[in-house]
C-alpha positions as CSV (number, residue, x, y, z in Angstrom):
1,M,0.0,0.0,0.0
2,G,1.3,3.4,-0.9
3,K,2.0,6.1,1.7
4,A,-0.7,8.5,2.7
5,S,-0.6,11.7,0.7
6,R,-0.5,14.4,3.3
7,G,2.3,16.8,2.1
8,K,2.7,18.0,5.7
9,K,4.4,21.3,6.3
10,Q,7.4,20.7,8.5
11,R,8.0,22.2,11.9
12,S,11.6,22.5,13.2
13,R,13.0,19.9,15.5
14,D,14.1,20.4,19.1
15,T,17.8,19.9,18.8
16,S,18.6,20.6,22.4
17,S,17.7,17.3,23.9
18,T,20.0,14.2,23.8
19,W,18.9,10.6,23.2
20,S,18.7,8.4,26.2
21,A,18.1,4.6,26.0
22,A,16.0,4.5,29.2
23,K,13.9,7.5,28.1
24,A,13.4,6.1,24.6
25,A,12.4,2.7,26.0
26,R,9.7,4.2,28.3
27,A,8.4,6.4,25.5
28,A,8.3,3.5,23.0
29,H,6.4,1.3,25.4
30,Q,3.8,4.1,26.2
31,T,3.5,5.0,22.5
32,R,2.8,1.4,21.6
33,A,0.2,1.1,24.3
34,D,-1.5,4.4,23.3
35,S,-1.5,3.5,19.6
36,R,-3.0,0.1,20.2
37,R,-5.8,1.6,22.3
38,L,-6.6,4.5,19.9
39,L,-6.4,2.4,16.8
40,Q,-9.2,0.1,17.8
41,D,-12.4,1.0,15.9
42,N,-10.9,4.3,14.7
43,M,-13.0,5.4,11.7
44,W,-10.5,8.1,10.8
45,V,-7.6,5.7,10.3
46,R,-9.9,3.2,8.6
47,T,-11.0,5.9,6.1
48,M,-7.4,6.9,5.4
49,M,-6.3,3.4,4.8
50,A,-9.3,2.7,2.6
51,S,-8.3,5.7,0.5
52,N,-4.8,4.5,0.2
53,V,-6.0,1.1,-1.0
54,S,-8.3,2.6,-3.5
55,N,-5.6,4.9,-4.9
56,R,-3.0,2.1,-5.1
57,M,-5.4,-0.3,-6.8
58,A,-6.3,2.3,-9.3
59,E,-2.7,2.9,-10.2
60,L,-2.0,-0.9,-10.5
61,R,-5.1,-1.4,-12.7
62,T,-4.0,1.4,-15.0
63,V,-0.5,0.0,-15.4
64,L,-1.7,-3.6,-16.0
65,H,-4.3,-2.4,-18.5
66,H,-1.4,-1.2,-20.7
67,S,0.7,-4.3,-20.1
68,D,0.9,-7.7,-21.8
69,V,-0.8,-9.5,-18.8
70,P,-3.8,-11.4,-20.1
71,E,-7.0,-9.5,-19.5
72,Q,-8.6,-12.3,-17.4
73,H,-5.7,-12.2,-15.0
74,R,-5.3,-8.4,-14.5
75,E,-7.7,-7.9,-11.6
76,N,-6.3,-10.9,-9.7
77,M,-2.8,-9.8,-10.3
78,A,-3.5,-6.2,-9.1
79,F,-4.9,-7.7,-5.8
80,A,-2.0,-10.1,-5.5
81,M,0.6,-7.3,-6.1
82,M,-0.8,-5.3,-3.3
83,L,-2.9,-7.3,-0.7
84,G,-1.5,-10.8,-1.6
85,K,2.0,-9.6,-0.9
86,Q,0.9,-8.2,2.4
87,G,-0.4,-11.7,3.4
88,M,-4.1,-11.5,2.5
89,G,-5.5,-14.7,0.9
90,R,-8.3,-15.1,-1.6
91,P,-11.1,-14.4,-1.9
92,W,-10.2,-10.7,-2.4
93,P,-12.1,-8.0,-0.6
94,S,-15.2,-6.5,-2.2
95,S,-14.4,-2.9,-1.3
96,P,-11.5,-0.7,-0.1
97,I,-13.2,-0.4,3.3
98,E,-13.2,-4.2,3.7
99,A,-9.5,-4.3,2.8
100,A,-8.8,-1.5,5.3
101,R,-10.6,-3.4,8.1
102,W,-8.3,-6.4,7.4
103,Q,-5.2,-4.2,7.4
104,I,-6.2,-2.6,10.7
105,R,-6.7,-6.1,12.2
106,Q,-3.2,-6.9,11.0
107,V,-1.7,-3.8,12.6
108,L,-3.5,-4.5,15.9
109,K,-2.1,-8.1,15.8
110,L,1.4,-6.6,15.3
111,L,1.1,-4.1,18.1
112,D,-0.2,-6.8,20.5
113,G,2.6,-9.3,19.8
114,A,5.6,-7.3,18.8
115,A,8.8,-7.1,20.7
116,V,9.5,-3.4,21.1
117,L,12.9,-2.1,20.1
118,V,14.5,1.3,20.1
119,I,17.5,2.2,18.1
120,S,20.3,4.6,19.1
121,P,21.0,7.5,16.8
122,A,24.4,6.0,15.9
123,A,22.9,2.7,14.9
124,H,20.1,4.4,13.1
125,A,22.6,6.4,11.0
126,A,24.5,3.2,10.2
127,V,21.3,1.6,9.0
128,M,20.5,4.6,6.9
129,A,24.0,4.4,5.4
130,A,23.5,0.7,4.6
131,A,20.0,1.3,3.1
132,A,21.5,3.8,0.7
133,T,23.7,1.1,-0.8
134,L,20.9,-1.4,-1.5
135,E,19.3,-2.3,-4.9
136,P,15.8,-3.7,-5.2
137,A,17.2,-7.2,-6.0
138,D,19.2,-7.2,-2.8
139,V,16.0,-7.0,-0.7
140,A,14.8,-10.1,-2.6
141,T,17.6,-12.2,-1.0
142,L,15.9,-11.9,2.4
143,N,15.5,-15.1,4.3
144,K,13.3,-14.8,7.3
145,D,14.8,-17.7,9.2
146,R,18.4,-16.5,8.7
147,D,18.1,-12.7,8.6
148,I,15.3,-11.6,10.9
149,P,16.1,-11.7,14.7
150,M,12.5,-12.1,15.8
151,P,9.2,-13.0,14.0
152,T,7.3,-9.9,15.2
153,G,8.9,-6.6,16.1
154,L,8.2,-2.9,16.4
155,L,11.3,-0.7,15.8
156,V,10.9,2.9,17.1
157,L,13.3,5.4,15.5
158,P,15.2,8.0,17.6
159,E,13.5,10.7,15.4
160,P,11.1,10.8,12.5
161,V,12.6,10.3,9.0
162,V,11.0,12.7,6.5
163,V,10.2,11.0,3.2
164,E,9.2,12.6,-0.1
165,N,6.7,10.1,-1.5
166,R,5.4,9.4,-5.0
167,G,3.8,12.5,-6.4
168,G,5.8,14.9,-4.1
169,S,3.9,14.5,-0.9
170,L,5.7,14.3,2.4
171,S,5.4,12.0,5.4
172,D,7.4,11.3,8.5
173,I,8.2,7.8,9.5
174,R,8.6,7.2,13.2
175,A,8.5,3.4,13.4
176,F,8.6,0.1,11.5
177,G,6.7,-3.1,12.4
178,W,7.0,-6.5,10.9
179,Q,5.4,-10.0,11.2
180,F,5.7,-13.2,9.2
181,V,2.9,-14.0,6.7
182,T,2.3,-16.2,3.7
183,Q,2.1,-14.4,0.5
184,D,-0.7,-15.3,-2.1
185,Q,0.5,-14.6,-5.6
186,V,-0.7,-15.3,-9.2
187,L,1.2,-15.8,-12.4
188,P,2.5,-18.2,-11.2
189,D,-0.2,-19.2,-8.8
190,A,1.8,-19.9,-5.7
191,Q,2.3,-19.1,-2.0
192,Y,5.6,-17.9,-0.5
193,P,6.9,-17.2,3.0
194,G,6.9,-13.5,3.5
195,V,7.2,-10.5,5.9
196,Q,4.5,-7.9,6.3
197,L,6.2,-4.6,6.9
198,T,4.2,-1.6,8.3
199,C,5.4,2.0,8.3
200,F,4.0,4.2,11.1
201,M,3.8,8.0,10.6
202,D,4.3,10.3,13.6
203,R,1.0,12.0,14.4
204,D,2.9,14.8,16.1
205,G,6.0,14.7,13.9
206,P,7.9,17.5,12.1
207,V,5.7,17.4,9.0
208,Q,2.5,19.3,9.9
209,P,0.4,21.0,7.1
210,E,-2.8,22.8,7.9
211,S,-4.9,19.9,6.5
212,W,-3.2,17.4,8.8
213,R,-3.6,19.6,11.9
214,L,-7.3,20.0,11.0
215,A,-7.7,16.2,10.6
216,V,-6.1,15.6,14.0
217,A,-8.3,18.2,15.6
218,Q,-11.5,16.8,14.0
219,A,-10.6,13.3,15.0
220,R,-10.1,14.4,18.6
221,A,-13.3,16.4,18.7
222,T,-15.4,13.4,17.6
223,G,-14.0,11.2,20.4
224,S,-11.7,9.1,18.1
225,P,-8.3,10.8,18.3
226,L,-5.6,9.5,16.0
227,P,-3.0,7.2,17.6
228,P,0.6,8.5,18.1
229,L,1.7,6.0,15.5
230,V,-0.5,6.2,12.5
231,P,-0.3,3.2,10.1
232,D,0.8,4.3,6.7
233,G,2.4,2.2,4.1
234,I,2.1,-1.6,4.3
235,Y,4.4,-3.7,2.2
236,G,5.0,-7.4,1.6
237,L,8.5,-8.8,1.3
238,R,9.2,-12.3,0.0
239,A,11.4,-13.9,2.6
240,D,12.6,-17.3,1.4
241,G,15.9,-16.1,-0.1
242,A,14.6,-16.7,-3.6
243,L,17.3,-14.7,-5.3
244,S,20.3,-15.6,-3.1
245,A,21.8,-17.9,-5.7
246,E,21.1,-15.7,-8.7
247,S,23.9,-14.1,-10.7
248,G,24.8,-10.4,-10.5
249,E,23.4,-9.9,-14.0
250,R,20.0,-11.3,-12.9
251,H,20.0,-9.1,-9.9
252,A,20.6,-6.1,-12.1
253,E,17.7,-7.1,-14.4
254,I,15.3,-7.5,-11.5
255,S,16.4,-4.1,-10.0
256,E,15.8,-2.5,-13.4
257,E,12.3,-4.1,-13.7
258,H,11.4,-2.8,-10.3
259,R,12.5,0.7,-11.3
260,R,10.5,0.6,-14.6
261,L,7.3,-0.5,-12.8
262,N,7.6,2.2,-10.2
263,T,8.5,4.8,-12.8
264,V,5.2,4.0,-14.6
265,L,3.3,4.1,-11.3
266,N,4.9,7.5,-10.6
267,Q,3.6,8.8,-13.9
268,V,0.1,7.5,-13.1
269,A,0.2,9.0,-9.6
270,Q,1.3,12.4,-10.9
271,H,-1.9,12.9,-12.8
272,S,-3.9,13.2,-9.5
273,A,-1.1,14.6,-7.3
274,Q,-1.6,17.9,-5.6
275,P,1.3,20.4,-5.3
276,P,3.1,19.6,-2.1
277,E,3.4,22.0,0.8
278,E,7.1,22.7,1.1
279,G,8.7,23.3,4.4
280,R,12.1,23.3,6.2
281,W,13.6,20.6,8.3
282,D,17.2,20.4,9.4
283,G,17.4,16.6,9.3
284,G,17.4,16.2,5.6
285,R,14.8,14.4,3.4
286,I,14.7,11.0,1.8
287,T,13.4,11.0,-1.8
288,D,11.6,7.7,-2.2
289,T,11.4,7.6,-6.0
290,Y,10.7,3.9,-6.2
291,D,8.6,3.5,-3.1
292,D,11.2,1.1,-1.5
293,F,12.8,3.1,1.3
294,A,10.9,1.2,4.0
295,S,12.0,-2.2,2.5
296,R,15.6,-1.1,2.2
297,Y,15.7,0.3,5.7
298,A,14.2,-2.8,7.3
299,F,16.4,-5.1,5.2
300,A,19.5,-3.2,6.2
301,F,18.5,-3.3,9.9
302,W,17.8,-7.0,9.9
303,R,21.0,-7.9,8.1
304,L,23.2,-5.6,10.3
305,A,21.6,-7.2,13.4
306,A,22.2,-10.7,12.0
307,Q,25.9,-9.9,11.2
308,G,26.7,-8.4,14.6
309,V,27.2,-4.9,13.4
310,T,24.5,-3.9,16.0
311,V,24.0,-5.2,19.5
312,L,20.8,-5.9,21.4
313,G,20.8,-4.7,25.0
314,T,18.7,-3.4,27.8
315,P,17.4,0.2,28.2
316,R,20.0,1.0,30.8
317,E,22.9,3.0,29.5
318,P,26.4,1.4,29.6
319,G,28.0,2.3,32.9
320,Q,24.8,3.7,34.3
321,N,23.8,2.7,37.8
322,S,20.5,1.1,38.3
323,P,17.7,3.6,37.9
324,R,16.2,2.4,41.2
325,S,19.3,3.6,43.0
326,Q,18.9,7.2,41.7
327,P,16.4,9.3,43.7
328,G,13.4,10.2,41.6
329,A,14.5,8.2,38.5
330,K,11.9,6.2,36.7
331,P,12.9,2.5,35.9
332,A,13.3,1.7,32.3
333,D,10.8,-0.7,30.8
334,P,12.4,-4.2,30.8
335,D,10.2,-5.3,27.9
336,V,11.9,-2.9,25.5
337,R,15.2,-3.8,23.9
338,V,17.8,-1.3,22.7
339,I,19.7,-1.6,19.4
340,R,23.2,0.0,19.5
341,L,26.1,0.1,17.1
342,A,28.6,-2.6,18.1
343,N,31.8,-0.6,17.3
344,Q,32.5,3.0,17.0
345,V,35.9,3.9,15.5
346,P,37.3,7.3,16.6
347,A,38.9,9.3,13.9
348,Q,41.7,11.2,15.7
349,R,44.9,11.3,13.8
350,S,48.1,11.7,15.8
351,A,51.7,12.7,15.0
352,E,52.8,9.1,15.9
353,D,51.3,7.9,12.6
354,G,53.7,10.2,10.7
355,Q,50.8,12.4,9.7
356,T,49.7,15.9,10.6
357,S,47.5,15.9,13.6
358,R,43.8,16.5,12.8
359,A,41.0,17.1,15.3
360,Y,37.5,16.3,14.1
361,H,34.6,18.3,15.5
362,H,31.7,16.1,14.4
363,R,30.8,12.4,14.2
364,W,29.4,10.9,11.0
365,T,28.7,7.5,9.5
366,V,31.2,6.0,7.1
367,R,29.3,4.2,4.5
368,M,29.5,0.4,4.3
369,H,29.9,-1.7,1.2
370,K,28.5,-5.1,0.2
371,V,30.1,-8.3,-1.0
372,R,29.0,-11.8,-2.0
373,Q,30.8,-14.0,0.6
374,W,31.3,-17.7,-0.1
375,Y,30.4,-19.9,2.9
376,P,32.1,-23.4,2.4
377,S,30.1,-25.0,5.2
378,A,26.8,-24.1,3.5
379,Q,28.2,-24.3,-0.1
380,E,26.6,-21.0,-1.0
381,H,27.2,-17.3,-1.5
382,R,25.6,-14.9,0.9
383,L,25.3,-11.2,0.4
384,I,26.9,-9.5,3.4
385,W,28.1,-6.0,4.2
386,R,31.4,-4.8,5.5
387,S,30.5,-3.0,8.7
388,P,29.8,0.8,8.7
389,Y,31.3,2.7,11.6
390,I,31.0,6.0,13.3
391,K,33.9,8.3,12.7
392,G,34.9,11.2,15.0
393,P,35.4,11.9,18.7
394,T,32.8,10.2,20.9
395,D,31.9,13.4,22.6
396,A,31.4,15.4,19.4
397,P,27.9,16.2,18.0
398,F,26.6,13.8,15.5
399,M,26.2,15.2,12.0
400,V,22.6,14.7,10.9
401,G,21.4,14.8,7.3
402,E,21.9,13.2,4.0
403,K,25.6,13.9,3.9
404,A,26.0,11.9,7.1
405,Y,24.5,8.9,5.4
406,S,26.7,9.0,2.3
407,V,30.2,9.7,3.3
408,D,32.7,7.4,1.5
């Protein structure tokens, strides 16, 4: 499902506060609980999601109408490309509202059963750097049993990521959720192991046009306030490692096919797109030309976790005393896990190296690179990444923005 078109005008961030694992854990736990409570029977969210379904299906039907897919299969294929990939089985829904009700049930199931994770700013920047290196075919090498650390999870980001969607609208992503599903596909008619990936917008995030503020106020006035995490895009990723053994040439072909399809979908969407409300935001913006940023971010996060580039810990900061021993401190929620970068490499040249001393005043992410590594024990190649790392003094401010995600 495509992201909601809400072109929200951006408000500036509060840059004075620093990230704390304990604080982030408590906030994530409360946000999950509030979102679960407010999402139940929320007519505003249901209407938004039904509109997204309707728009996405219209785009797919238009593209398939001009394709070489046999006419008798086009409607089935449109449903399979959207809802079938998300884990919905046939018979297909009779209306967008029915599809939206199913999607909300899926989101509620996710929020009920997900392990809640928060990710540190450094680890988040490393994932952003990794996601920037990925091609569409790379994501198709996903294997749920090998790559994903837990079957159901909700990852809350340290700050919203502003994304420019298809047609120029803006949204801010605050969390990703996933759960295992079985995909129902046609041409060929088959079922595959998959992952249902849900993006959550930040109701109170940096992107706030007048239309969005009005919708939030109306929902609150009717007694059905929007949840802090508003479900937005829902995607389906095949997760049986289908392309792991394919050649690099085949990967390139599949990536190009993905781009061609989404280029056509972009052209269809532009006919009904409204001019976006532009705003300013110091954290940079992701241009999601091919509607795959969510998939690339999630894939990079899972792979980095599987390869030990990130570490899973408790909400308590390293070296911090137990919160119970500090007067007035609130204990961190033990049900929330914290993702941190495993290694940070300081970049402080010294005269001992025979080079001119240089002092860096910021930290930034050095971009990773990927290789196809041969595993003799398994007799197969696996796509892995050489670890990214954080460069710069540990006490220096972290450089935020697109440049921090693309330093070579």
